[in-house]
Tab-separated table of C-alpha atoms and ligand atoms in Angstrom:
chain	number	residue	atom	x	y	z
P	1	MET	CA	2.698	3.553	4.466
P	2	LYS	CA	0.414	5.499	2.216
P	3	ILE	CA	-2.032	3.970	-0.245
P	4	GLY	CA	-3.727	6.056	-2.932
P	5	ILE	CA	-7.190	5.084	-4.129
P	6	THR	CA	-7.722	5.894	-7.781
P	7	GLY	CA	-9.609	4.724	-10.883
P	8	LEU	CA	-12.432	5.924	-13.092
P	9	GLU	CA	-15.232	8.202	-11.954
P	10	ALA	CA	-18.169	6.474	-10.265
P	11	SER	CA	-16.232	3.257	-9.798
P	12	GLY	CA	-16.734	3.412	-6.051
P	13	LYS	CA	-13.490	5.033	-4.905
P	14	THR	CA	-15.041	7.060	-2.103
P	15	THR	CA	-17.235	4.113	-1.115
P	16	ILE	CA	-14.134	1.883	-0.832
P	17	PHE	CA	-12.305	4.634	1.061
P	18	ASN	CA	-15.180	4.720	3.546
P	19	ALA	CA	-15.205	0.942	3.777
P	20	LEU	CA	-11.480	0.864	4.571
P	21	THR	CA	-11.382	3.760	6.966
P	22	GLY	CA	-14.775	3.306	8.588
P	23	GLU	CA	-15.398	7.021	8.367
P	24	LYS	CA	-18.179	8.902	6.717
P	25	SER	CA	-16.414	11.316	4.439
P	26	ASN	CA	-17.466	14.680	3.163
P	27	TYR	CA	-15.493	14.594	-0.001
P	28	SER	CA	-16.713	17.028	-2.560
P	29	ARG	CA	-15.193	17.440	-5.979
P	30	SER	CA	-15.786	21.154	-6.105
P	31	TYR	CA	-13.555	21.772	-3.097
P	32	LYS	CA	-10.606	19.807	-4.440
P	33	GLU	CA	-9.942	18.515	-0.972
P	34	LEU	CA	-8.804	14.981	-0.518
P	35	ASN	CA	-10.157	12.454	1.914
P	36	ILE	CA	-7.242	11.246	3.976
P	37	ALA	CA	-7.494	8.852	6.894
P	38	SER	CA	-5.121	6.854	9.038
P	39	VAL	CA	-6.160	3.340	9.908
P	40	LYS	CA	-4.756	1.228	12.733
P	41	VAL	CA	-3.177	-1.989	11.532
P	42	PRO	CA	-4.867	-4.711	13.592
P	43	ASP	CA	-2.403	-7.187	15.135
P	44	TRP	CA	-3.365	-9.873	17.652
P	45	ARG	CA	0.244	-10.026	18.888
P	46	LEU	CA	0.129	-6.382	19.928
P	47	ASP	CA	-3.210	-7.005	21.676
P	48	ARG	CA	-1.676	-9.886	23.644
P	49	LEU	CA	1.390	-7.820	24.585
P	50	TYR	CA	-0.964	-5.124	25.845
P	51	GLU	CA	-2.767	-7.652	28.037
P	52	MET	CA	0.549	-8.961	29.335
P	53	PHE	CA	2.371	-5.703	30.130
P	54	LYS	CA	-0.779	-3.720	30.999
P	55	PRO	CA	0.886	-0.460	29.943
P	56	LYS	CA	-0.889	2.892	29.730
P	57	ARG	CA	-1.215	2.840	25.969
P	58	LYS	CA	-1.307	0.511	22.998
P	59	ILE	CA	-0.207	2.119	19.754
P	60	ASN	CA	-0.801	0.265	16.507
P	61	ALA	CA	1.185	0.903	13.357
P	62	THR	CA	-0.971	2.817	10.886
P	63	ILE	CA	-1.688	2.849	7.177
P	64	GLU	CA	-2.787	6.036	5.489
P	65	PHE	CA	-5.423	6.008	2.766
P	66	VAL	CA	-5.972	8.855	0.325
P	67	ASP	CA	-9.098	9.102	-1.813
P	68	ILE	CA	-7.566	10.585	-4.956
P	69	ARG	CA	-9.822	11.900	-7.684
P	70	GLY	CA	-9.970	9.636	-10.710
P	71	ILE	CA	-9.910	9.786	-14.462
P	72	GLU	CA	-12.627	12.078	-15.753
P	73	GLY	CA	-14.675	12.331	-18.889
P	74	ILE	CA	-15.886	9.806	-21.439
P	75	GLU	CA	-13.812	8.289	-24.190
P	76	GLU	CA	-13.491	11.183	-26.652
P	77	SER	CA	-13.171	13.838	-23.997
P	78	ARG	CA	-11.311	11.773	-21.416
P	79	LYS	CA	-9.146	14.117	-19.399
P	80	GLY	CA	-6.924	11.503	-17.865
P	81	PHE	CA	-5.157	12.234	-14.590
P	82	GLY	CA	-4.701	15.931	-13.928
P	83	THR	CA	-1.398	17.242	-12.569
P	84	ASP	CA	-2.742	17.508	-9.016
P	85	ILE	CA	-3.921	13.903	-9.162
P	86	ILE	CA	-0.543	12.778	-10.468
P	87	SER	CA	1.368	14.586	-7.744
P	88	ASN	CA	-0.913	13.025	-5.128
P	89	MET	CA	-0.261	9.598	-6.564
P	90	LYS	CA	3.501	10.191	-6.545
P	91	ASN	CA	3.404	10.564	-2.781
P	92	CYS	CA	1.895	7.117	-2.324
P	93	ASP	CA	3.739	3.857	-1.665
P	94	ALA	CA	1.128	1.856	-3.551
P	95	LEU	CA	-1.874	2.587	-5.738
P	96	LEU	CA	-5.291	1.033	-5.446
P	97	PRO	CA	-7.339	1.446	-8.611
P	98	VAL	CA	-11.002	0.671	-8.036
P	99	ILE	CA	-12.567	-1.170	-10.963
P	100	ARG	CA	-16.329	-1.072	-11.252
P	101	LEU	CA	-18.284	-4.275	-11.610
P	102	PHE	CA	-21.510	-3.245	-9.908
P	103	GLU	CA	-24.501	-2.473	-12.115
P	104	ASP	CA	-26.709	0.515	-11.431
P	105	ASP	CA	-28.530	2.346	-14.207
P	106	THR	CA	-29.015	5.397	-12.034
P	107	ILE	CA	-25.237	5.825	-11.698
P	108	PRO	CA	-23.832	6.234	-15.213
P	109	HIS	CA	-20.487	4.643	-15.948
P	110	PRO	CA	-18.297	7.233	-17.724
P	111	GLU	CA	-17.587	4.751	-20.526
P	112	GLY	CA	-21.220	3.724	-20.821
P	113	SER	CA	-20.930	0.082	-19.813
P	114	ILE	CA	-19.462	-2.297	-17.257
P	115	ASP	CA	-16.234	-3.738	-18.645
P	116	PRO	CA	-13.486	-4.361	-16.070
P	117	VAL	CA	-10.804	-5.404	-18.572
P	118	ARG	CA	-11.286	-2.184	-20.562
P	119	ASP	CA	-11.232	-0.090	-17.383
P	120	ILE	CA	-8.029	-1.727	-16.152
P	121	ASP	CA	-6.493	-0.906	-19.530
P	122	ILE	CA	-7.619	2.716	-19.258
P	123	VAL	CA	-6.039	3.084	-15.815
P	124	ASN	CA	-2.805	1.462	-16.988
P	125	THR	CA	-2.640	3.620	-20.093
P	126	GLU	CA	-3.156	6.819	-18.114
P	127	LEU	CA	-0.429	5.847	-15.637
P	128	MET	CA	1.899	5.110	-18.545
P	129	ILE	CA	1.109	8.411	-20.273
P	130	SER	CA	2.090	10.287	-17.142
P	131	ASP	CA	5.405	8.403	-16.900
P	132	MET	CA	6.090	8.759	-20.630
P	133	ASP	CA	5.818	12.556	-20.417
P	134	ILE	CA	8.514	12.699	-17.751
P	135	LEU	CA	10.625	10.049	-19.439
P	136	GLU	CA	10.610	11.620	-22.874
P	137	SER	CA	11.489	15.114	-21.782
P	138	ARG	CA	14.373	13.795	-19.664
P	139	ILE	CA	15.619	11.616	-22.524
P	140	LYS	CA	15.613	14.639	-24.847
P	141	LYS	CA	17.646	16.660	-22.367
P	142	LEU	CA	20.117	13.865	-21.740
P	143	GLU	CA	20.623	13.141	-25.428
P	144	LYS	CA	21.710	16.735	-25.928
P	145	LEU	CA	24.057	16.614	-22.922
P	146	VAL	CA	25.561	13.243	-23.712
P	147	GLY	CA	26.211	14.325	-27.297
P	148	ARG	CA	28.205	17.313	-26.138
P	149	LYS	CA	30.519	15.952	-23.474
P	150	LYS	CA	31.427	12.650	-21.913
P	151	ASP	CA	29.747	12.252	-18.553
P	152	GLU	CA	29.479	8.634	-17.416
P	153	GLY	CA	26.629	9.406	-15.002
P	154	GLU	CA	24.490	10.975	-17.708
P	155	LYS	CA	25.245	8.196	-20.157
P	156	GLU	CA	24.216	5.641	-17.540
P	157	GLU	CA	21.000	7.491	-16.822
P	158	LEU	CA	20.166	7.778	-20.493
P	159	ASP	CA	20.690	4.042	-21.039
P	160	LEU	CA	18.421	3.272	-18.130
P	161	LEU	CA	15.678	5.592	-19.363
P	162	LEU	CA	15.895	4.081	-22.835
P	163	LYS	CA	15.465	0.677	-21.221
P	164	CYS	CA	12.319	2.028	-19.524
P	165	LYS	CA	11.077	3.412	-22.813
P	166	ALA	CA	11.457	-0.018	-24.423
P	167	TYR	CA	9.058	-1.376	-21.778
P	168	PHE	CA	6.529	1.322	-22.547
P	169	ASP	CA	6.844	0.641	-26.257
P	170	GLU	CA	5.708	-2.887	-25.457
P	171	GLU	CA	2.905	-1.371	-23.370
P	172	LYS	CA	4.369	-2.848	-20.213
P	173	PRO	CA	4.404	-0.959	-16.911
P	174	LEU	CA	7.770	-0.522	-15.181
P	175	ARG	CA	6.657	-2.544	-12.187
P	176	GLU	CA	7.037	-5.664	-14.355
P	177	ALA	CA	10.623	-4.833	-15.328
P	178	GLU	CA	13.811	-6.170	-13.753
P	179	PHE	CA	16.155	-3.505	-12.399
P	180	SER	CA	19.436	-3.783	-10.523
P	181	PRO	CA	19.609	-2.128	-7.067
P	182	GLU	CA	21.665	0.724	-8.623
P	183	GLU	CA	19.072	1.234	-11.345
P	184	GLU	CA	16.283	1.188	-8.784
P	185	LYS	CA	18.087	3.884	-6.834
P	186	LEU	CA	18.451	6.050	-9.942
P	187	LEU	CA	14.798	5.593	-10.833
P	188	ARG	CA	13.520	6.496	-7.380
P	189	GLY	CA	13.911	10.204	-8.021
P	190	PHE	CA	11.510	10.104	-10.964
P	191	GLN	CA	8.655	8.703	-8.841
P	192	PHE	CA	7.279	6.838	-11.849
P	193	LEU	CA	3.672	5.817	-11.313
P	194	THR	CA	3.915	2.525	-13.192
P	195	LEU	CA	6.748	1.509	-10.880
P	196	LYS	CA	4.486	1.611	-7.840
P	197	PRO	CA	2.973	-1.633	-6.581
P	198	LEU	CA	-0.648	-1.881	-7.631
P	199	ILE	CA	-3.652	-3.485	-6.003
P	200	TYR	CA	-6.760	-3.591	-8.187
P	201	VAL	CA	-9.953	-3.657	-6.179
P	202	LEU	CA	-12.754	-5.216	-8.171
P	203	ASN	CA	-15.843	-3.550	-6.767
P	204	ILE	CA	-18.472	-6.195	-7.281
P	205	ASP	CA	-22.228	-5.990	-7.149
P	206	GLU	CA	-23.891	-6.901	-3.856
P	207	ARG	CA	-25.999	-9.412	-5.827
P	208	SER	CA	-22.990	-11.366	-7.038
P	209	ILE	CA	-21.088	-11.760	-3.797
P	210	SER	CA	-21.563	-15.496	-3.550
P	211	GLY	CA	-19.419	-17.110	-6.178
P	212	ALA	CA	-17.640	-13.857	-7.005
P	213	ASP	CA	-14.221	-15.374	-6.460
P	214	THR	CA	-14.725	-18.112	-9.071
P	215	LEU	CA	-16.397	-15.696	-11.469
P	216	LEU	CA	-13.386	-13.453	-11.383
P	217	ILE	CA	-10.646	-16.036	-11.735
P	218	PRO	CA	-9.987	-15.113	-15.414
P	219	ILE	CA	-9.536	-11.405	-14.590
P	220	LYS	CA	-7.367	-12.259	-11.617
P	221	GLU	CA	-5.153	-14.500	-13.702
P	222	LYS	CA	-4.847	-11.928	-16.480
P	223	PHE	CA	-3.790	-9.073	-14.246
P	224	LYS	CA	-2.081	-10.643	-11.247
P	225	LYS	CA	1.517	-10.047	-12.228
P	226	LYS	CA	4.778	-8.944	-10.649
P	227	ASN	CA	4.185	-6.209	-8.042
P	228	CYS	CA	0.480	-6.356	-8.738
P	229	GLU	CA	-2.448	-7.974	-6.940
P	230	VAL	CA	-6.163	-8.243	-7.562
P	231	ILE	CA	-8.651	-8.328	-4.712
P	232	VAL	CA	-12.397	-8.439	-4.738
P	233	PHE	CA	-14.976	-6.874	-2.508
P	234	CYS	CA	-18.328	-5.202	-2.591
P	235	GLY	CA	-17.734	-1.583	-1.667
P	236	LYS	CA	-21.314	-0.874	-0.777
P	237	ILE	CA	-21.683	-3.761	1.669
P	238	GLU	CA	-18.244	-3.198	3.182
P	239	GLU	CA	-19.089	0.481	3.654
P	240	GLU	CA	-22.220	-0.480	5.562
P	241	LEU	CA	-20.389	-3.094	7.637
P	242	SER	CA	-17.628	-0.652	8.524
P	243	GLN	CA	-20.209	1.522	10.289
P	244	MET	CA	-21.350	-1.341	12.549
P	245	GLU	CA	-20.045	-2.733	15.825
P	246	ASP	CA	-17.422	-5.431	15.164
P	247	ASN	CA	-19.596	-8.282	16.476
P	248	ASP	CA	-22.623	-7.282	14.392
P	249	ALA	CA	-20.461	-6.865	11.297
P	250	ASP	CA	-18.989	-10.350	11.856
P	251	GLU	CA	-22.497	-11.820	12.012
P	252	PHE	CA	-23.405	-10.220	8.685
P	253	ARG	CA	-20.161	-11.366	7.105
P	254	LYS	CA	-21.010	-14.940	8.084
P	255	GLU	CA	-24.382	-14.563	6.388
P	256	TYR	CA	-22.811	-13.241	3.198
P	257	ASN	CA	-20.012	-15.826	3.385
P	258	ILE	CA	-17.379	-13.063	3.511
P	259	GLU	CA	-14.298	-14.437	5.253
P	260	GLU	CA	-12.639	-11.257	6.433
P	261	SER	CA	-13.239	-7.520	6.496
P	262	ALA	CA	-12.095	-5.346	3.592
P	263	ILE	CA	-9.435	-3.660	5.693
P	264	LYS	CA	-7.989	-6.936	7.040
P	265	LYS	CA	-7.873	-8.387	3.545
P	266	LEU	CA	-6.242	-5.285	2.131
P	267	ILE	CA	-3.629	-5.052	4.882
P	268	ARG	CA	-2.713	-8.713	4.464
P	269	VAL	CA	-2.377	-8.338	0.705
P	270	SER	CA	-0.466	-5.055	0.811
P	271	TYR	CA	2.018	-6.289	3.457
P	272	ASP	CA	2.733	-9.291	1.223
P	273	LEU	CA	2.958	-7.194	-1.931
P	274	LEU	CA	5.172	-4.492	-0.423
P	275	GLY	CA	7.235	-6.986	1.584
P	276	LEU	CA	6.416	-5.409	4.935
P	277	ILE	CA	6.844	-6.921	8.391
P	278	SER	CA	6.063	-5.854	11.972
P	279	PHE	CA	8.147	-5.596	15.095
P	280	PHE	CA	7.164	-4.556	18.618
P	281	THR	CA	8.521	-2.338	21.365
P	282	MET	CA	7.579	-1.505	24.943
P	283	VAL	CA	8.950	1.878	25.991
P	284	GLU	CA	7.766	4.278	28.657
P	285	LYS	CA	4.365	2.705	29.280
P	286	GLU	CA	3.594	2.327	25.597
P	287	VAL	CA	3.449	-0.929	23.728
P	288	LYS	CA	3.785	-0.337	19.986
P	289	SER	CA	3.843	-2.119	16.664
P	290	TRP	CA	5.991	-0.824	13.807
P	291	THR	CA	5.978	-1.515	10.094
P	292	ILE	CA	9.236	-1.938	8.158
P	293	PRO	CA	10.307	-3.449	4.837
P	294	SER	CA	11.608	-6.994	5.319
P	295	GLY	CA	15.396	-7.027	5.187
P	296	THR	CA	15.695	-3.918	7.383
P	297	ARG	CA	18.744	-3.942	9.667
P	298	ALA	CA	18.459	-3.354	13.411
P	299	LYS	CA	20.126	0.060	13.291
P	300	SER	CA	17.744	1.387	10.617
P	301	ALA	CA	14.764	-0.098	12.461
P	302	ALA	CA	15.859	1.885	15.548
P	303	GLY	CA	15.924	4.991	13.364
P	304	ILE	CA	12.234	4.597	12.570
P	305	ILE	CA	11.513	5.050	16.266
P	306	HIS	CA	13.939	7.917	16.802
P	307	THR	CA	16.959	9.293	14.926
P	308	ASP	CA	18.889	9.418	18.253
P	309	MET	CA	18.360	5.689	18.655
P	310	GLU	CA	19.936	5.075	15.274
P	311	LYS	CA	22.846	7.461	15.833
P	312	GLY	CA	23.694	6.112	19.281
P	313	PHE	CA	22.801	2.489	18.511
P	314	ILE	CA	24.628	0.024	20.763
P	315	LYS	CA	22.658	-3.216	20.534
P	316	ALA	CA	19.210	-4.729	20.206
P	317	GLU	CA	17.728	-7.145	22.727
P	318	VAL	CA	15.486	-9.411	20.695
P	319	ILE	CA	12.789	-11.903	21.701
P	320	PRO	CA	10.390	-13.549	19.228
P	321	VAL	CA	7.022	-12.203	20.389
P	322	GLU	CA	5.384	-15.625	20.596
P	323	GLU	CA	8.143	-16.804	22.981
P	324	LEU	CA	7.641	-13.693	25.084
P	325	LEU	CA	3.899	-14.284	25.253
P	326	LYS	CA	4.520	-17.915	26.263
P	327	SER	CA	7.062	-17.019	28.965
P	328	GLY	CA	5.052	-14.111	30.321
P	329	SER	CA	7.875	-11.641	30.957
P	330	ILE	CA	11.124	-10.260	29.590
P	331	SER	CA	13.060	-11.383	32.662
P	332	LYS	CA	11.866	-15.011	32.265
P	333	CYS	CA	13.047	-14.914	28.639
P	334	ARG	CA	16.401	-13.600	29.817
P	335	GLU	CA	16.703	-16.450	32.375
P	336	LYS	CA	15.793	-19.070	29.773
P	337	GLY	CA	18.289	-17.669	27.296
P	338	ILE	CA	15.580	-16.818	24.756
P	339	LEU	CA	16.522	-13.138	24.771
P	340	ARG	CA	19.272	-12.541	22.233
P	341	LEU	CA	21.711	-9.675	21.864
P	342	GLU	CA	22.006	-8.504	18.283
P	343	GLY	CA	24.252	-5.941	16.601
P	344	LYS	CA	23.511	-3.163	14.130
P	345	ASP	CA	23.496	-5.451	11.078
P	346	TYR	CA	20.978	-7.940	12.456
P	347	ILE	CA	18.086	-8.330	10.002
P	348	VAL	CA	14.877	-7.707	11.918
P	349	GLN	CA	12.356	-10.559	11.623
P	350	ASP	CA	8.579	-10.363	11.559
P	351	GLY	CA	7.311	-10.617	15.131
P	352	ASP	CA	10.525	-9.554	16.871
P	353	PHE	CA	10.029	-7.855	20.225
P	354	ILE	CA	12.958	-5.444	20.486
P	355	THR	CA	14.512	-3.319	23.197
P	356	PHE	CA	17.078	-0.992	21.678
P	357	LYS	CA	20.065	0.061	23.773
P	358	PHE	CA	21.600	3.308	22.647
P	359	ALA	CA	23.965	6.034	23.859
P	360	ARG	CA	22.205	9.354	24.383
K	401	GDP	N1	-24.922	-0.839	-6.015
K	401	GDP	C1	-23.696	-0.448	-5.716
K	401	GDP	N2	-23.436	0.853	-5.739
K	401	GDP	C2	-22.189	1.251	-5.425
K	401	GDP	C3	-21.154	0.353	-5.076
K	401	GDP	N3	-20.027	1.060	-4.850
K	401	GDP	C4	-20.368	2.364	-5.029
K	401	GDP	N4	-21.669	2.484	-5.375
K	401	GDP	C5	-22.404	3.720	-5.644
K	401	GDP	O1	-21.869	4.365	-6.780
K	401	GDP	C6	-21.914	5.779	-6.622
K	401	GDP	C7	-20.531	6.340	-6.854
K	401	GDP	O2	-19.687	5.855	-5.846
K	401	GDP	P1	-18.454	6.716	-5.311
K	401	GDP	O3	-17.801	5.891	-4.256
K	401	GDP	O4	-18.867	8.078	-4.949
K	401	GDP	O5	-17.578	6.725	-6.636
K	401	GDP	P2	-16.249	7.543	-6.981
K	401	GDP	O6	-16.645	8.578	-7.956
K	401	GDP	O7	-15.358	6.535	-7.628
K	401	GDP	O8	-15.681	8.077	-5.704
K	401	GDP	C8	-22.441	6.045	-5.216
K	401	GDP	O9	-23.805	6.371	-5.310
K	401	GDP	C9	-22.246	4.710	-4.517
K	401	GDP	O10	-23.219	4.495	-3.512
K	401	GDP	C10	-21.471	-1.057	-5.063
K	401	GDP	O11	-20.627	-1.929	-4.758
K	401	GDP	N5	-22.752	-1.386	-5.382
K	402	MG	MG1	-15.255	9.989	-5.066
């Protein structure tokens, strides 16, 4: 999974990137390079499996974060998202616009003042403008084609794009729309930005941490919609904490009354938002966790590990990980009848420990 950090200039994008990835970055605008980092998804179940099997390696599923440049310029000369920024965002599974709430006179806000609702609108508008460009030029092309000859596929596509346009006319992003599975499939190729799940990070001031959650309830309620979440943290403090040893950071969090680290919070929220679950495997001295969309069938899940496993899929031996941890070994689970044999269409559940059997 890949998450793209975006937003206005000086909103704290790079600070949040550092907070999430725990790395000091050397991002510099003049070099046009992007900060990219992979982060291990923490999972206590994987840790316990590692203690139980004592294999050579423990390999966590990972999430990739990209620090994408933001919207530049002030109101009159606002440049919006450049083409390179747009193409970077297209490659992401979800977008994370950082919205500035911290006050600092020495760091000018491009719009001149702190106003989260306005900034959220700016981000949304820019995402919509990018989608509208693609949409309108495709509609024009299709209207010409459909006028000339009868092609059911093109007619269908045109109708769908006009439906999308109606949403934009109401200033609604596509992520709020209802689409059938066939429509979703058709739309996938366009990589529309407003169709991507969105997580707004409200980057609050270190002075307003206590009570921030209640303070922000109105913003949260206004913007927390379908396929969209709002989370709150203080980038600056989280960046500092991410550089510390875990125990020290936990102590500080207690002092600030922060319940969980930025990365844990974000992973929890994004798994929920994107409908992701985890399963576990133990193969050749490696215990691993894997991330898949909920509803994934056993055969496709095998394919995430290796295409050969999917092609030659025979069956899946499944144990709920908590049962395995309780019993202490696969063979005990087999004796007790907890280990189940499942076929290719079995829907993998969160926390399944799976051994795939396949023909090589
Ligand atoms: N006081 C304060 N400053 C912050 C916070 N987040 C970011 N900054 C500062 O704002 C400036 C711009 O942040 P940066 O992450 O580079 O913004 P970007 O342009 O969106 O990548 C830096 O000097 C940061 O230290 C915050 O939560 N509180
Ligand atoms: Mg930056």
